[in-house]
PDB file of C-alpha atoms in Angstrom:
ATOM      1  CA  MET A 462    -135.893-107.039 152.986  1.00 97.00           C
ATOM      2  CA  ILE A 463    -135.974-109.897 150.979  1.00 97.00           C
ATOM      3  CA  THR A 464    -137.378-110.311 147.410  1.00 97.00           C
ATOM      4  CA  GLY A 465    -138.148-113.610 145.940  1.00 95.00           C
ATOM      5  CA  SER A 466    -138.525-114.980 148.937  1.00 94.00           C
ATOM      6  CA  THR A 467    -140.296-118.054 147.914  1.00 93.00           C
ATOM      7  CA  GLY A 468    -137.449-118.930 145.047  1.00 93.00           C
ATOM      8  CA  GLN A 469    -134.972-121.533 146.614  1.00 94.00           C
ATOM      9  CA  LEU A 470    -132.564-119.051 147.193  1.00 96.00           C
ATOM     10  CA  GLY A 471    -135.000-116.753 148.741  1.00 96.00           C
ATOM     11  CA  GLN A 472    -136.393-119.400 151.036  1.00 94.00           C
ATOM     12  CA  GLU A 473    -132.942-120.311 152.145  1.00 94.00           C
ATOM     13  CA  LEU A 474    -132.067-116.847 153.064  1.00 95.00           C
ATOM     14  CA  ARG A 475    -134.992-116.756 155.478  1.00 93.00           C
ATOM     15  CA  ARG A 476    -133.995-120.224 156.792  1.00 91.00           C
ATOM     16  CA  GLN A 477    -130.153-119.307 157.555  1.00 92.00           C
ATOM     17  CA  LEU A 478    -131.495-116.208 158.859  1.00 92.00           C
ATOM     18  CA  CYS A 479    -134.048-117.259 161.086  1.00 88.00           C
ATOM     19  CA  GLY A 480    -131.777-119.282 162.327  1.00 80.00           C
ATOM     20  CA  GLY A 481    -131.669-122.546 160.584  1.00 71.00           C
ATOM     21  CA  GLY A 482    -128.059-122.723 160.482  1.00 65.00           C
ATOM     22  CA  ALA A 483    -125.313-122.620 157.397  1.00 63.00           C
ATOM     23  CA  VAL A 484    -123.011-125.814 156.847  1.00 73.00           C
ATOM     24  CA  LEU A 485    -120.142-123.830 156.819  1.00 80.00           C
ATOM     25  CA  GLY A 486    -120.122-121.434 159.779  1.00 80.00           C
ATOM     26  CA  ARG A 487    -122.050-118.981 161.798  1.00 83.00           C
ATOM     27  CA  LEU A 488    -123.274-115.933 160.107  1.00 85.00           C
ATOM     28  CA  PRO A 489    -122.091-112.430 160.720  1.00 84.00           C
ATOM     29  CA  LYS A 490    -123.014-111.185 164.298  1.00 84.00           C
ATOM     30  CA  GLU A 491    -124.750-108.188 162.259  1.00 83.00           C
ATOM     31  CA  LEU A 492    -127.418-110.180 161.364  1.00 85.00           C
ATOM     32  CA  GLU A 493    -128.067-111.972 164.110  1.00 79.00           C
ATOM     33  CA  GLY A 494    -132.092-111.129 165.717  1.00 80.00           C
ATOM     34  CA  ALA A 495    -132.137-109.507 161.903  1.00 86.00           C
ATOM     35  CA  LEU A 496    -136.157-108.409 160.906  1.00 91.00           C
ATOM     36  CA  LEU A 497    -137.454-109.929 157.921  1.00 94.00           C
ATOM     37  CA  LEU A 498    -139.183-108.445 155.187  1.00 95.00           C
ATOM     38  CA  CYS A 499    -140.253-111.114 152.644  1.00 95.00           C
ATOM     39  CA  PRO A 500    -143.173-109.081 150.810  1.00 94.00           C
ATOM     40  CA  ASP A 501    -144.666-111.755 148.188  1.00 88.00           C
ATOM     41  CA  MET A 502    -146.056-110.362 144.850  1.00 86.00           C
ATOM     42  CA  GLY A 503    -149.107-109.769 145.639  1.00 87.00           C
ATOM     43  CA  GLU A 504    -147.635-107.463 148.917  1.00 92.00           C
ATOM     44  CA  LEU A 505    -144.741-105.048 146.108  1.00 94.00           C
ATOM     45  CA  ASP A 506    -145.444-105.305 142.484  1.00 96.00           C
ATOM     46  CA  ILE A 507    -141.562-105.222 142.114  1.00 96.00           C
ATOM     47  CA  CYS A 508    -142.272-103.694 138.331  1.00 96.00           C
ATOM     48  CA  ASP A 509    -144.381-100.993 139.915  1.00 96.00           C
ATOM     49  CA  LYS A 510    -142.035 -97.584 140.163  1.00 97.00           C
ATOM     50  CA  MET A 511    -143.826 -95.484 143.018  1.00 97.00           C
ATOM     51  CA  ALA A 512    -145.301 -99.112 145.089  1.00 97.00           C
ATOM     52  CA  VAL A 513    -141.187 -99.999 145.084  1.00 97.00           C
ATOM     53  CA  GLY A 514    -140.820 -96.616 146.099  1.00 97.00           C
ATOM     54  CA  ARG A 515    -143.115 -96.659 148.785  1.00 97.00           C
ATOM     55  CA  TYR A 516    -142.506 -99.417 150.457  1.00 97.00           C
ATOM     56  CA  ILE A 517    -139.233 -99.268 151.232  1.00 97.00           C
ATOM     57  CA  GLN A 518    -139.597 -96.086 151.998  1.00 97.00           C
ATOM     58  CA  ARG A 519    -142.116 -96.928 154.885  1.00 96.00           C
ATOM     59  CA  PHE A 520    -140.332 -99.814 156.607  1.00 96.00           C
ATOM     60  CA  MET A 521    -136.775 -98.484 155.741  1.00 96.00           C
ATOM     61  CA  PRO A 522    -134.154-101.764 155.278  1.00 96.00           C
ATOM     62  CA  ASN A 523    -130.945-102.006 155.690  1.00 96.00           C
ATOM     63  CA  VAL A 524    -130.186-103.908 153.241  1.00 97.00           C
ATOM     64  CA  VAL A 525    -131.861-105.541 150.583  1.00 98.00           C
ATOM     65  CA  LEU A 526    -131.499-109.007 149.121  1.00 98.00           C
ATOM     66  CA  HIS A 527    -133.173-108.835 145.674  1.00 98.00           C
ATOM     67  CA  CYS A 528    -133.418-112.500 144.067  1.00 97.00           C
ATOM     68  CA  ALA A 529    -137.334-111.982 142.513  1.00 96.00           C
ATOM     69  CA  ALA A 530    -136.518-112.511 138.878  1.00 96.00           C
ATOM     70  CA  MET A 531    -137.669-114.211 135.750  1.00 94.00           C
ATOM     71  CA  THR A 532    -135.210-117.308 135.332  1.00 93.00           C
ATOM     72  CA  ASN A 533    -137.377-119.598 132.816  1.00 93.00           C
ATOM     73  CA  VAL A 534    -134.276-119.503 130.468  1.00 94.00           C
ATOM     74  CA  ASP A 535    -136.148-120.411 127.342  1.00 94.00           C
ATOM     75  CA  GLY A 536    -139.798-117.885 128.670  1.00 95.00           C
ATOM     76  CA  CYS A 537    -137.546-115.203 128.373  1.00 95.00           C
ATOM     77  CA  GLU A 538    -136.614-115.987 125.145  1.00 94.00           C
ATOM     78  CA  GLU A 539    -140.145-115.685 124.154  1.00 95.00           C
ATOM     79  CA  MET A 540    -141.246-113.369 126.527  1.00 96.00           C
ATOM     80  CA  PRO A 541    -138.003-110.725 125.788  1.00 96.00           C
ATOM     81  CA  GLU A 542    -139.658-107.497 126.834  1.00 96.00           C
ATOM     82  CA  GLN A 543    -141.349-109.451 130.049  1.00 97.00           C
ATOM     83  CA  ALA A 544    -137.986-110.017 130.800  1.00 97.00           C
ATOM     84  CA  GLU A 545    -136.301-106.954 130.276  1.00 97.00           C
ATOM     85  CA  GLU A 546    -138.893-105.220 132.346  1.00 97.00           C
ATOM     86  CA  VAL A 547    -138.275-107.629 135.422  1.00 97.00           C
ATOM     87  CA  ASN A 548    -135.169-108.156 135.231  1.00 97.00           C
ATOM     88  CA  GLY A 549    -133.782-105.174 133.963  1.00 97.00           C
ATOM     89  CA  ARG A 550    -136.005-101.884 134.420  1.00 97.00           C
ATOM     90  CA  ALA A 551    -137.249-103.769 138.182  1.00 97.00           C
ATOM     91  CA  VAL A 552    -133.603-103.282 139.982  1.00 98.00           C
ATOM     92  CA  GLU A 553    -133.487 -99.485 138.853  1.00 98.00           C
ATOM     93  CA  TYR A 554    -136.992 -98.941 141.033  1.00 98.00           C
ATOM     94  CA  ILE A 555    -135.760-100.855 143.828  1.00 98.00           C
ATOM     95  CA  ALA A 556    -132.123 -99.374 143.200  1.00 98.00           C
ATOM     96  CA  ARG A 557    -132.955 -95.265 143.972  1.00 98.00           C
ATOM     97  CA  ALA A 558    -134.990 -96.615 146.536  1.00 98.00           C
ATOM     98  CA  CYS A 559    -132.670 -98.213 148.751  1.00 98.00           C
ATOM     99  CA  GLU A 560    -130.183 -95.074 147.657  1.00 98.00           C
ATOM    100  CA  ASN A 561    -132.749 -92.972 149.175  1.00 97.00           C
ATOM    101  CA  VAL A 562    -132.747 -94.603 151.885  1.00 98.00           C
ATOM    102  CA  GLY A 563    -129.357 -95.111 153.013  1.00 97.00           C
ATOM    103  CA  ALA A 564    -130.014 -99.418 152.181  1.00 98.00           C
ATOM    104  CA  LYS A 565    -127.300-101.420 150.696  1.00 98.00           C
ATOM    105  CA  LEU A 566    -128.278-103.913 147.826  1.00 98.00           C
ATOM    106  CA  VAL A 567    -127.834-107.200 146.527  1.00 98.00           C
ATOM    107  CA  PHE A 568    -128.641-108.173 143.213  1.00 98.00           C
ATOM    108  CA  ILE A 569    -128.592-111.912 142.499  1.00 98.00           C
ATOM    109  CA  SER A 570    -126.917-112.138 138.882  1.00 98.00           C
ATOM    110  CA  THR A 571    -125.784-114.847 136.418  1.00 98.00           C
ATOM    111  CA  ASP A 572    -123.362-116.562 134.505  1.00 97.00           C
ATOM    112  CA  TYR A 573    -125.532-115.536 131.363  1.00 97.00           C
ATOM    113  CA  VAL A 574    -124.240-112.380 131.213  1.00 97.00           C
ATOM    114  CA  PHE A 575    -121.253-113.762 129.410  1.00 97.00           C
ATOM    115  CA  SER A 576    -120.646-115.159 126.049  1.00 95.00           C
ATOM    116  CA  GLY A 577    -119.524-118.686 126.945  1.00 94.00           C
ATOM    117  CA  GLU A 578    -116.954-119.003 124.678  1.00 95.00           C
ATOM    118  CA  LYS A 579    -113.768-118.755 127.030  1.00 95.00           C
ATOM    119  CA  THR A 580    -112.374-122.181 127.920  1.00 95.00           C
ATOM    120  CA  VAL A 581    -111.434-120.508 131.516  1.00 97.00           C
ATOM    121  CA  PRO A 582    -113.275-119.498 134.474  1.00 97.00           C
ATOM    122  CA  TYR A 583    -114.329-115.863 133.972  1.00 98.00           C
ATOM    123  CA  GLN A 584    -113.086-113.023 136.223  1.00 97.00           C
ATOM    124  CA  VAL A 585    -115.839-110.152 137.398  1.00 97.00           C
ATOM    125  CA  ASP A 586    -113.781-107.298 135.345  1.00 96.00           C
ATOM    126  CA  ASP A 587    -114.626-109.899 132.174  1.00 97.00           C
ATOM    127  CA  ARG A 588    -116.224-108.507 129.202  1.00 96.00           C
ATOM    128  CA  CYS A 589    -119.986-109.270 129.243  1.00 96.00           C
ATOM    129  CA  ASP A 590    -121.639-110.309 126.276  1.00 96.00           C
ATOM    130  CA  PRO A 591    -124.587-112.075 126.753  1.00 96.00           C
ATOM    131  CA  ARG A 592    -126.349-114.245 123.820  1.00 94.00           C
ATOM    132  CA  THR A 593    -129.859-114.319 125.405  1.00 96.00           C
ATOM    133  CA  SER A 594    -132.788-112.574 126.189  1.00 97.00           C
ATOM    134  CA  TYR A 595    -132.358-113.992 130.247  1.00 97.00           C
ATOM    135  CA  GLY A 596    -128.621-112.554 129.928  1.00 97.00           C
ATOM    136  CA  ARG A 597    -129.407-109.299 128.527  1.00 97.00           C
ATOM    137  CA  SER A 598    -132.098-108.759 131.403  1.00 98.00           C
ATOM    138  CA  LYS A 599    -129.562-109.323 134.023  1.00 98.00           C
ATOM    139  CA  TRP A 600    -126.878-107.683 132.490  1.00 98.00           C
ATOM    140  CA  LEU A 601    -129.089-104.938 132.364  1.00 98.00           C
ATOM    141  CA  GLY A 602    -130.130-105.332 136.204  1.00 98.00           C
ATOM    142  CA  GLU A 603    -126.873-104.792 136.762  1.00 98.00           C
ATOM    143  CA  ILE A 604    -126.238-101.585 134.882  1.00 98.00           C
ATOM    144  CA  ASN A 605    -129.421-100.152 136.832  1.00 98.00           C
ATOM    145  CA  ALA A 606    -128.011-101.461 140.429  1.00 98.00           C
ATOM    146  CA  ARG A 607    -124.914 -99.988 140.235  1.00 97.00           C
ATOM    147  CA  ARG A 608    -125.740 -96.949 138.491  1.00 97.00           C
ATOM    148  CA  ASN A 609    -128.744 -95.651 140.600  1.00 98.00           C
ATOM    149  CA  CYS A 610    -127.092 -97.313 144.492  1.00 98.00           C
ATOM    150  CA  SER A 611    -124.134 -96.728 145.611  1.00 97.00           C
ATOM    151  CA  ARG A 612    -124.258 -99.436 148.101  1.00 98.00           C
ATOM    152  CA  THR A 613    -123.915-102.494 145.760  1.00 98.00           C
ATOM    153  CA  PHE A 614    -122.984-105.839 145.966  1.00 98.00           C
ATOM    154  CA  ILE A 615    -123.462-107.876 142.237  1.00 98.00           C
ATOM    155  CA  ILE A 616    -123.080-111.602 142.942  1.00 98.00           C
ATOM    156  CA  ARG A 617    -123.159-113.814 140.175  1.00 98.00           C
ATOM    157  CA  THR A 618    -124.309-117.343 140.285  1.00 98.00           C
ATOM    158  CA  ALA A 619    -124.675-120.537 138.276  1.00 97.00           C
ATOM    159  CA  TRP A 620    -126.403-124.224 138.206  1.00 97.00           C
ATOM    160  CA  LEU A 621    -128.371-123.714 141.404  1.00 97.00           C
ATOM    161  CA  TYR A 622    -130.001-125.886 143.112  1.00 97.00           C
ATOM    162  CA  GLY A 623    -131.658-125.642 146.618  1.00 94.00           C
ATOM    163  CA  PHE A 624    -134.373-127.738 148.644  1.00 91.00           C
ATOM    164  CA  TYR A 625    -137.517-125.703 147.990  1.00 89.00           C
ATOM    165  CA  GLY A 626    -138.720-125.016 144.048  1.00 86.00           C
ATOM    166  CA  ASN A 627    -137.361-127.140 141.338  1.00 90.00           C
ATOM    167  CA  ASN A 628    -134.002-127.547 140.265  1.00 95.00           C
ATOM    168  CA  PHE A 629    -131.918-129.746 137.769  1.00 95.00           C
ATOM    169  CA  VAL A 630    -131.113-132.216 140.309  1.00 96.00           C
ATOM    170  CA  LYS A 631    -134.212-133.109 141.222  1.00 95.00           C
ATOM    171  CA  THR A 632    -135.407-133.490 137.516  1.00 95.00           C
ATOM    172  CA  ILE A 633    -132.792-135.806 137.052  1.00 96.00           C
ATOM    173  CA  LEU A 634    -133.736-137.622 140.253  1.00 95.00           C
ATOM    174  CA  LYS A 635    -137.436-137.649 139.175  1.00 94.00           C
ATOM    175  CA  LYS A 636    -135.921-139.040 135.518  1.00 94.00           C
ATOM    176  CA  ALA A 637    -134.574-142.107 137.181  1.00 94.00           C
ATOM    177  CA  ARG A 638    -137.072-143.494 139.008  1.00 93.00           C
ATOM    178  CA  GLN A 639    -138.968-143.143 135.339  1.00 92.00           C
ATOM    179  CA  SER A 640    -136.734-144.675 132.830  1.00 92.00           C
ATOM    180  CA  ASP A 641    -133.853-147.279 132.535  1.00 93.00           C
ATOM    181  CA  SER A 642    -131.552-144.604 130.909  1.00 95.00           C
ATOM    182  CA  ILE A 643    -131.632-140.817 130.551  1.00 95.00           C
ATOM    183  CA  ARG A 644    -129.744-138.444 127.768  1.00 95.00           C
ATOM    184  CA  VAL A 645    -127.632-135.192 129.444  1.00 96.00           C
ATOM    185  CA  VAL A 646    -125.727-132.732 126.899  1.00 95.00           C
ATOM    186  CA  SER A 647    -122.037-133.280 127.819  1.00 96.00           C
ATOM    187  CA  ASP A 648    -120.655-130.166 125.847  1.00 95.00           C
ATOM    188  CA  GLN A 649    -121.831-127.187 128.307  1.00 96.00           C
ATOM    189  CA  PHE A 650    -119.176-126.998 131.113  1.00 97.00           C
ATOM    190  CA  GLY A 651    -120.236-125.008 134.199  1.00 97.00           C
ATOM    191  CA  ASN A 652    -120.005-124.747 138.334  1.00 98.00           C
ATOM    192  CA  PRO A 653    -122.986-127.240 140.364  1.00 98.00           C
ATOM    193  CA  THR A 654    -123.902-124.840 143.389  1.00 98.00           C
ATOM    194  CA  ASN A 655    -125.118-125.307 146.270  1.00 97.00           C
ATOM    195  CA  VAL A 656    -127.721-122.715 147.143  1.00 96.00           C
ATOM    196  CA  GLU A 657    -126.881-123.162 151.465  1.00 95.00           C
ATOM    197  CA  ASP A 658    -123.165-122.481 150.601  1.00 96.00           C
ATOM    198  CA  LEU A 659    -124.625-119.389 147.685  1.00 97.00           C
ATOM    199  CA  ALA A 660    -126.526-117.926 150.816  1.00 96.00           C
ATOM    200  CA  TYR A 661    -123.882-117.955 153.549  1.00 95.00           C
ATOM    201  CA  HIS A 662    -121.684-115.990 151.424  1.00 97.00           C
ATOM    202  CA  ILE A 663    -124.586-113.721 150.369  1.00 97.00           C
ATOM    203  CA  LEU A 664    -124.818-113.153 154.067  1.00 96.00           C
ATOM    204  CA  LEU A 665    -120.964-112.713 154.690  1.00 96.00           C
ATOM    205  CA  LEU A 666    -120.727-110.206 151.879  1.00 97.00           C
ATOM    206  CA  ALA A 667    -123.914-108.191 152.795  1.00 96.00           C
ATOM    207  CA  ALA A 668    -122.625-107.503 156.403  1.00 95.00           C
ATOM    208  CA  THR A 669    -119.771-105.947 154.612  1.00 96.00           C
ATOM    209  CA  GLU A 670    -119.338-102.072 152.693  1.00 96.00           C
ATOM    210  CA  LYS A 671    -117.091-104.308 150.017  1.00 97.00           C
ATOM    211  CA  TYR A 672    -119.211-102.939 147.267  1.00 98.00           C
ATOM    212  CA  GLY A 673    -118.642-104.174 143.450  1.00 98.00           C
ATOM    213  CA  ILE A 674    -119.147-107.681 141.670  1.00 98.00           C
ATOM    214  CA  TYR A 675    -118.930-110.911 142.836  1.00 98.00           C
ATOM    215  CA  HIS A 676    -118.422-114.378 141.540  1.00 98.00           C
ATOM    216  CA  CYS A 677    -119.942-117.474 144.127  1.00 98.00           C
ATOM    217  CA  THR A 678    -120.485-120.818 142.864  1.00 98.00           C
ATOM    218  CA  GLY A 679    -119.324-124.205 143.827  1.00 98.00           C
ATOM    219  CA  LYS A 680    -115.836-125.125 143.346  1.00 97.00           C
ATOM    220  CA  GLY A 681    -115.043-127.269 139.764  1.00 97.00           C
ATOM    221  CA  VAL A 682    -116.057-127.809 136.701  1.00 97.00           C
ATOM    222  CA  CYS A 683    -117.838-130.081 134.800  1.00 97.00           C
ATOM    223  CA  SER A 684    -120.698-130.613 132.239  1.00 97.00           C
ATOM    224  CA  TRP A 685    -124.313-131.738 132.879  1.00 97.00           C
ATOM    225  CA  TYR A 686    -123.665-135.307 131.935  1.00 97.00           C
ATOM    226  CA  GLU A 687    -121.200-135.520 134.507  1.00 98.00           C
ATOM    227  CA  PHE A 688    -123.319-133.045 137.009  1.00 98.00           C
ATOM    228  CA  ALA A 689    -126.283-136.065 136.207  1.00 97.00           C
ATOM    229  CA  SER A 690    -124.317-138.923 136.305  1.00 97.00           C
ATOM    230  CA  GLU A 691    -123.310-138.052 140.171  1.00 97.00           C
ATOM    231  CA  ILE A 692    -126.440-137.150 140.976  1.00 97.00           C
ATOM    232  CA  VAL A 693    -127.673-140.975 139.815  1.00 96.00           C
ATOM    233  CA  LYS A 694    -124.075-142.460 141.028  1.00 95.00           C
ATOM    234  CA  ILE A 695    -124.779-141.092 144.911  1.00 94.00           C
ATOM    235  CA  SER A 696    -128.533-141.375 145.270  1.00 92.00           C
ATOM    236  CA  GLY A 697    -127.891-145.357 144.376  1.00 92.00           C
ATOM    237  CA  SER A 698    -129.536-145.268 141.041  1.00 91.00           C
ATOM    238  CA  HIS A 699    -129.642-148.242 138.457  1.00 91.00           C
ATOM    239  CA  CYS A 700    -130.448-145.415 135.326  1.00 94.00           C
ATOM    240  CA  LYS A 701    -127.552-145.027 132.764  1.00 96.00           C
ATOM    241  CA  VAL A 702    -127.039-141.487 131.591  1.00 96.00           C
ATOM    242  CA  GLU A 703    -126.013-141.020 128.619  1.00 96.00           C
ATOM    243  CA  PRO A 704    -124.312-137.826 126.609  1.00 96.00           C
ATOM    244  CA  CYS A 705    -125.456-135.894 124.193  1.00 95.00           C
ATOM    245  CA  SER A 706    -124.462-132.835 122.496  1.00 93.00           C
ATOM    246  CA  SER A 707    -126.476-129.644 122.486  1.00 92.00           C
ATOM    247  CA  ALA A 708    -127.177-129.762 118.446  1.00 89.00           C
ATOM    248  CA  GLU A 709    -129.435-133.103 119.790  1.00 86.00           C
ATOM    249  CA  TYR A 710    -131.035-131.344 122.494  1.00 80.00           C
ATOM    250  CA  PRO A 711    -132.379-128.018 120.964  1.00 78.00           C
ATOM    251  CA  GLN A 712    -133.659-125.316 123.375  1.00 82.00           C
ATOM    252  CA  LYS A 713    -135.324-121.886 122.522  1.00 81.00           C
ATOM    253  CA  ALA A 714    -132.292-120.136 124.160  1.00 84.00           C
ATOM    254  CA  LYS A 715    -128.435-120.918 123.401  1.00 85.00           C
ATOM    255  CA  ARG A 716    -126.698-122.461 126.274  1.00 91.00           C
ATOM    256  CA  PRO A 717    -123.222-121.413 127.037  1.00 92.00           C
ATOM    257  CA  ALA A 718    -120.905-123.953 126.530  1.00 95.00           C
ATOM    258  CA  TYR A 719    -118.690-123.080 129.068  1.00 97.00           C
ATOM    259  CA  SER A 720    -119.601-120.680 132.077  1.00 96.00           C
ATOM    260  CA  ALA A 721    -117.090-120.941 134.879  1.00 98.00           C
ATOM    261  CA  LEU A 722    -116.467-118.130 137.404  1.00 98.00           C
ATOM    262  CA  ASP A 723    -113.320-117.422 139.140  1.00 97.00           C
ATOM    263  CA  HIS A 724    -114.058-116.463 143.075  1.00 96.00           C
ATOM    264  CA  SER A 725    -110.714-114.394 143.287  1.00 97.00           C
ATOM    265  CA  THR A 726    -112.249-111.009 144.427  1.00 97.00           C
ATOM    266  CA  LEU A 727    -114.924-113.736 147.049  1.00 98.00           C
ATOM    267  CA  ALA A 728    -111.720-115.039 148.456  1.00 97.00           C
ATOM    268  CA  ALA A 729    -109.947-111.944 148.702  1.00 97.00           C
ATOM    269  CA  VAL A 730    -113.222-109.937 150.421  1.00 97.00           C
ATOM    270  CA  VAL A 731    -114.641-112.674 153.006  1.00 96.00           C
ATOM    271  CA  GLY A 732    -113.340-116.116 152.104  1.00 94.00           C
ATOM    272  CA  ASP A 733    -113.953-118.777 149.388  1.00 95.00           C
ATOM    273  CA  ARG A 734    -115.641-121.563 151.898  1.00 95.00           C
ATOM    274  CA  MET A 735    -117.724-122.993 148.669  1.00 97.00           C
ATOM    275  CA  ARG A 736    -117.550-126.606 148.626  1.00 97.00           C
ATOM    276  CA  PRO A 737    -116.165-128.637 145.394  1.00 97.00           C
ATOM    277  CA  TRP A 738    -118.933-129.869 143.723  1.00 97.00           C
ATOM    278  CA  ARG A 739    -119.532-133.416 144.534  1.00 97.00           C
ATOM    279  CA  GLU A 740    -118.896-132.860 148.109  1.00 97.00           C
ATOM    280  CA  ALA A 741    -121.622-130.353 147.896  1.00 97.00           C
ATOM    281  CA  LEU A 742    -124.063-132.211 146.321  1.00 97.00           C
ATOM    282  CA  GLN A 743    -123.824-135.304 147.773  1.00 96.00           C
ATOM    283  CA  ASP A 744    -124.228-133.265 151.330  1.00 94.00           C
ATOM    284  CA  TYR A 745    -127.559-131.949 149.632  1.00 95.00           C
ATOM    285  CA  LEU A 746    -128.937-135.484 148.537  1.00 94.00           C
ATOM    286  CA  GLY A 747    -128.598-136.524 152.172  1.00 91.00           C
ATOM    287  CA  LYS A 748    -130.729-134.498 153.428  1.00 84.00           C
ATOM    288  CA  MET A 749    -133.157-133.061 151.585  1.00 78.00           C
ATOM    289  CA  GLU A 750    -136.012-134.698 153.199  1.00 61.00           C
ATOM    290  CA  GLU A 751    -134.646-134.231 156.516  1.00 58.00           C
ATOM    291  CA  ILE A 752    -134.681-129.506 155.756  1.00 50.00           C
ATOM    292  CA  LYS A 753    -137.573-129.927 153.687  1.00 49.00           C
TER     293      LYS A 753
END
């Protein structure tokens, strides 16, 4: 069962599970020929405790890949109660229902659960100290997932871009077509993550019983400015990318200054085949239209 199956990660999981292929290798045999449940919002309101329990009890999934979330960071800052309900409390309902039917739960979390004040990549057991409504709501989701389902995987990721929906890469490409120059913040650092790579590792983990917290992002650290510059360069655009500070680009929610994630636990359990971010980006840009 995939919640949020129309989002960029949910659609990529569906594509790979339906035989669309994974660039990093074959999926585990346990997942071949999987029967998929992909309820949309009209079929299942994840914030309705009773509805969630009835749905999961009815269909008895083996694995629930919980991708549904309120991901607009600034929107979460404006509507913290809604963010807490969708990203936090709804996870409790899903986790309890999974526990009742013996299902595994995969909860997708974020680098925003950390303060962003470190200067080296965050370990899975580093202290969570979110500074935004989005981060706090996802941290609550982590707590509720682990507290209510004994078969839980928490997978933290960041700076995600995929073939479906909107993302930073598509935004930069659009702006580069419309302008001679664009400004991008250069004092926020993290790991750009190709959705193909993330989905593949999620499915590898879901085939195991090695429950716990994992970090899964592209390899290598860069700033948003460096990321945007590489997007423009690979695309062949002549648009000029200029750096600016976070102070020059104010947003409602404070972004982490540094939120790179360490992959050691992932590597120890299923291996770390996440590609260097430049390599994964080039591959993505080369087949955007083909996949769509």
